[in-house]
Amino acid sequence: MADGTAGAPEMDVDDVRAALEAKAADVGAQMEELSAPTAEAGGISFGKRVGDGTSLAVERLSQVAAYGRLQRLLEDVRRAEQKLDDGTYGTCDSCGRPIAPARLEALPWAVECVECAGARRR
Ligand SMILES: [Zn+2]
């Protein structure tokens, strides 16, 4: 299984799968990092001014938001992997139309076309 990489100028499923796996690992690591600081928070913040508690809470909130974003991203990555198996990779999950190749190149885990992803964000 050493050869077979040449002569595929468009989309190489193995490449995409590798990119998705790498992304999933990366996102997973980031999620672990975000949830890690909670354990040691008690020791460090002791004896500081009351105002620091607020900024800590705000930090926690943005961490929770970031964590949520990563979680959704991971879901997309997993869904994209599933779509590779299904043979529906590159097709929008919402409207069924093809996802632009440039979008897939930038975001290999995109499971919706630009229009649908944009509509959901609003
Ligand atoms: Zn769509």
PDB file of C-alpha atoms and ligand atoms in Angstrom:
ATOM      1  CA  MET A   1       0.000   0.000   0.000  1.00  0.00           C
ATOM      2  CA  ALA A   2       2.922   2.318  -0.673  1.00  0.00           C
ATOM      3  CA  ASP A   3       1.899   3.687  -4.039  1.00  0.00           C
ATOM      4  CA  GLY A   4      -1.342   5.061  -5.432  1.00  0.00           C
ATOM      5  CA  THR A   5      -0.918   8.614  -4.238  1.00  0.00           C
ATOM      6  CA  ALA A   6       0.073  10.037  -7.603  1.00  0.00           C
ATOM      7  CA  GLY A   7      -2.357  11.024 -10.306  1.00  0.00           C
ATOM      8  CA  ALA A   8      -5.206  12.289  -8.153  1.00  0.00           C
ATOM      9  CA  PRO A   9      -5.283  16.044  -8.701  1.00  0.00           C
ATOM     10  CA  GLU A  10      -8.782  16.513  -7.300  1.00  0.00           C
ATOM     11  CA  MET A  11      -9.871  14.979  -4.004  1.00  0.00           C
ATOM     12  CA  ASP A  12      -8.010  12.093  -2.421  1.00  0.00           C
ATOM     13  CA  VAL A  13     -10.305  10.369   0.046  1.00  0.00           C
ATOM     14  CA  ASP A  14      -7.347   9.124   2.066  1.00  0.00           C
ATOM     15  CA  ASP A  15      -5.980  12.652   2.281  1.00  0.00           C
ATOM     16  CA  VAL A  16      -9.338  13.983   3.417  1.00  0.00           C
ATOM     17  CA  ARG A  17      -9.705  11.233   5.987  1.00  0.00           C
ATOM     18  CA  ALA A  18      -6.193  11.938   7.281  1.00  0.00           C
ATOM     19  CA  ALA A  19      -6.982  15.661   7.492  1.00  0.00           C
ATOM     20  CA  LEU A  20     -10.214  14.914   9.372  1.00  0.00           C
ATOM     21  CA  GLU A  21      -8.436  12.578  11.795  1.00  0.00           C
ATOM     22  CA  ALA A  22      -5.755  15.195  12.445  1.00  0.00           C
ATOM     23  CA  LYS A  23      -8.411  17.839  13.018  1.00  0.00           C
ATOM     24  CA  ALA A  24     -10.362  15.610  15.384  1.00  0.00           C
ATOM     25  CA  ALA A  25      -7.208  14.955  17.414  1.00  0.00           C
ATOM     26  CA  ASP A  26      -6.374  18.660  17.434  1.00  0.00           C
ATOM     27  CA  VAL A  27      -9.867  19.668  18.548  1.00  0.00           C
ATOM     28  CA  GLY A  28      -9.896  16.931  21.166  1.00  0.00           C
ATOM     29  CA  ALA A  29      -6.619  18.199  22.598  1.00  0.00           C
ATOM     30  CA  GLN A  30      -7.939  21.760  22.697  1.00  0.00           C
ATOM     31  CA  MET A  31     -11.067  20.615  24.518  1.00  0.00           C
ATOM     32  CA  GLU A  32      -8.940  18.821  27.102  1.00  0.00           C
ATOM     33  CA  GLU A  33      -6.868  21.954  27.604  1.00  0.00           C
ATOM     34  CA  LEU A  34      -9.979  24.053  28.134  1.00  0.00           C
ATOM     35  CA  SER A  35     -11.443  21.757  30.758  1.00  0.00           C
ATOM     36  CA  ALA A  36      -8.148  21.189  32.540  1.00  0.00           C
ATOM     37  CA  PRO A  37      -7.659  24.553  34.403  1.00  0.00           C
ATOM     38  CA  THR A  38     -10.786  24.091  36.568  1.00  0.00           C
ATOM     39  CA  ALA A  39      -9.033  21.603  38.833  1.00  0.00           C
ATOM     40  CA  GLU A  40      -6.303  24.013  39.910  1.00  0.00           C
ATOM     41  CA  ALA A  41      -8.349  27.231  39.936  1.00  0.00           C
ATOM     42  CA  GLY A  42      -8.893  27.133  43.711  1.00  0.00           C
ATOM     43  CA  GLY A  43      -5.233  27.283  44.680  1.00  0.00           C
ATOM     44  CA  ILE A  44      -4.152  30.188  42.511  1.00  0.00           C
ATOM     45  CA  SER A  45      -6.959  32.712  42.926  1.00  0.00           C
ATOM     46  CA  PHE A  46      -6.875  32.652  46.719  1.00  0.00           C
ATOM     47  CA  GLY A  47      -6.290  35.973  48.507  1.00  0.00           C
ATOM     48  CA  LYS A  48      -6.836  38.181  45.501  1.00  0.00           C
ATOM     49  CA  ARG A  49      -9.274  41.058  45.262  1.00  0.00           C
ATOM     50  CA  VAL A  50     -12.971  40.392  44.795  1.00  0.00           C
ATOM     51  CA  GLY A  51     -12.864  41.856  41.285  1.00  0.00           C
ATOM     52  CA  ASP A  52     -10.642  39.066  40.134  1.00  0.00           C
ATOM     53  CA  GLY A  53     -13.452  36.645  40.720  1.00  0.00           C
ATOM     54  CA  THR A  54     -15.495  38.461  38.104  1.00  0.00           C
ATOM     55  CA  SER A  55     -12.802  38.320  35.467  1.00  0.00           C
ATOM     56  CA  LEU A  56     -12.325  34.684  36.323  1.00  0.00           C
ATOM     57  CA  ALA A  57     -16.034  34.095  35.791  1.00  0.00           C
ATOM     58  CA  VAL A  58     -15.905  35.928  32.481  1.00  0.00           C
ATOM     59  CA  GLU A  59     -12.944  33.806  31.520  1.00  0.00           C
ATOM     60  CA  ARG A  60     -14.872  30.696  32.427  1.00  0.00           C
ATOM     61  CA  LEU A  61     -17.798  31.889  30.309  1.00  0.00           C
ATOM     62  CA  SER A  62     -15.629  32.442  27.256  1.00  0.00           C
ATOM     63  CA  GLN A  63     -14.046  29.064  27.918  1.00  0.00           C
ATOM     64  CA  VAL A  64     -17.466  27.459  27.952  1.00  0.00           C
ATOM     65  CA  ALA A  65     -18.316  29.218  24.682  1.00  0.00           C
ATOM     66  CA  ALA A  66     -15.031  28.121  23.136  1.00  0.00           C
ATOM     67  CA  TYR A  67     -15.627  24.596  24.394  1.00  0.00           C
ATOM     68  CA  GLY A  68     -19.069  24.580  22.797  1.00  0.00           C
ATOM     69  CA  ARG A  69     -17.621  25.758  19.514  1.00  0.00           C
ATOM     70  CA  LEU A  70     -14.999  23.013  19.598  1.00  0.00           C
ATOM     71  CA  GLN A  71     -17.667  20.456  20.412  1.00  0.00           C
ATOM     72  CA  ARG A  72     -19.731  21.513  17.384  1.00  0.00           C
ATOM     73  CA  LEU A  73     -16.596  21.463  15.256  1.00  0.00           C
ATOM     74  CA  LEU A  74     -15.796  17.945  16.414  1.00  0.00           C
ATOM     75  CA  GLU A  75     -19.332  16.882  15.538  1.00  0.00           C
ATOM     76  CA  ASP A  76     -18.837  18.266  12.042  1.00  0.00           C
ATOM     77  CA  VAL A  77     -15.526  16.423  11.682  1.00  0.00           C
ATOM     78  CA  ARG A  78     -17.153  13.150  12.776  1.00  0.00           C
ATOM     79  CA  ARG A  79     -20.102  13.781  10.478  1.00  0.00           C
ATOM     80  CA  ALA A  80     -17.743  14.478   7.558  1.00  0.00           C
ATOM     81  CA  GLU A  81     -15.986  11.176   8.234  1.00  0.00           C
ATOM     82  CA  GLN A  82     -19.344   9.448   8.202  1.00  0.00           C
ATOM     83  CA  LYS A  83     -20.165  11.138   4.912  1.00  0.00           C
ATOM     84  CA  LEU A  84     -16.908   9.782   3.470  1.00  0.00           C
ATOM     85  CA  ASP A  85     -18.141   6.305   4.384  1.00  0.00           C
ATOM     86  CA  ASP A  86     -21.604   7.000   3.021  1.00  0.00           C
ATOM     87  CA  GLY A  87     -20.260   8.418  -0.212  1.00  0.00           C
ATOM     88  CA  THR A  88     -22.117  11.687   0.402  1.00  0.00           C
ATOM     89  CA  TYR A  89     -18.968  13.650   1.216  1.00  0.00           C
ATOM     90  CA  GLY A  90     -18.984  17.014  -0.554  1.00  0.00           C
ATOM     91  CA  THR A  91     -22.772  17.179  -0.545  1.00  0.00           C
ATOM     92  CA  CYS A  92     -24.613  19.627   1.692  1.00  0.00           C
ATOM     93  CA  ASP A  93     -26.396  17.956   4.625  1.00  0.00           C
ATOM     94  CA  SER A  94     -29.194  20.537   4.557  1.00  0.00           C
ATOM     95  CA  CYS A  95     -30.057  21.183   0.906  1.00  0.00           C
ATOM     96  CA  GLY A  96     -28.319  18.265  -0.814  1.00  0.00           C
ATOM     97  CA  ARG A  97     -26.458  20.463  -3.250  1.00  0.00           C
ATOM     98  CA  PRO A  98     -22.718  20.063  -3.811  1.00  0.00           C
ATOM     99  CA  ILE A  99     -20.398  21.978  -1.504  1.00  0.00           C
ATOM    100  CA  ALA A 100     -17.951  24.216  -3.354  1.00  0.00           C
ATOM    101  CA  PRO A 101     -14.548  22.504  -3.753  1.00  0.00           C
ATOM    102  CA  ALA A 102     -12.773  25.648  -2.506  1.00  0.00           C
ATOM    103  CA  ARG A 103     -14.817  25.468   0.705  1.00  0.00           C
ATOM    104  CA  LEU A 104     -13.940  21.810   1.195  1.00  0.00           C
ATOM    105  CA  GLU A 105     -10.322  22.599   0.582  1.00  0.00           C
ATOM    106  CA  ALA A 106     -10.359  25.282   3.276  1.00  0.00           C
ATOM    107  CA  LEU A 107     -12.656  23.322   5.611  1.00  0.00           C
ATOM    108  CA  PRO A 108     -12.427  19.588   4.880  1.00  0.00           C
ATOM    109  CA  TRP A 109     -14.983  18.992   7.659  1.00  0.00           C
ATOM    110  CA  ALA A 110     -17.635  21.205   6.059  1.00  0.00           C
ATOM    111  CA  VAL A 111     -20.896  19.266   5.930  1.00  0.00           C
ATOM    112  CA  GLU A 112     -23.049  22.141   4.666  1.00  0.00           C
ATOM    113  CA  CYS A 113     -22.721  24.517   1.737  1.00  0.00           C
ATOM    114  CA  VAL A 114     -21.868  28.180   2.313  1.00  0.00           C
ATOM    115  CA  GLU A 115     -25.525  29.249   2.057  1.00  0.00           C
ATOM    116  CA  CYS A 116     -26.834  26.757   4.607  1.00  0.00           C
ATOM    117  CA  ALA A 117     -23.950  27.256   7.036  1.00  0.00           C
ATOM    118  CA  GLY A 118     -24.441  31.036   6.768  1.00  0.00           C
ATOM    119  CA  ALA A 119     -28.174  30.760   7.311  1.00  0.00           C
ATOM    120  CA  ARG A 120     -27.680  28.691  10.442  1.00  0.00           C
ATOM    121  CA  ARG A 121     -25.307  31.183  11.958  1.00  0.00           C
ATOM    122  CA  ARG A 122     -27.825  34.013  11.882  1.00  0.00           C
TER     123      ARG A 122
HETATM  124 ZN    ZN B   1     -26.885  23.729   1.555  1.00  0.00          ZN
END
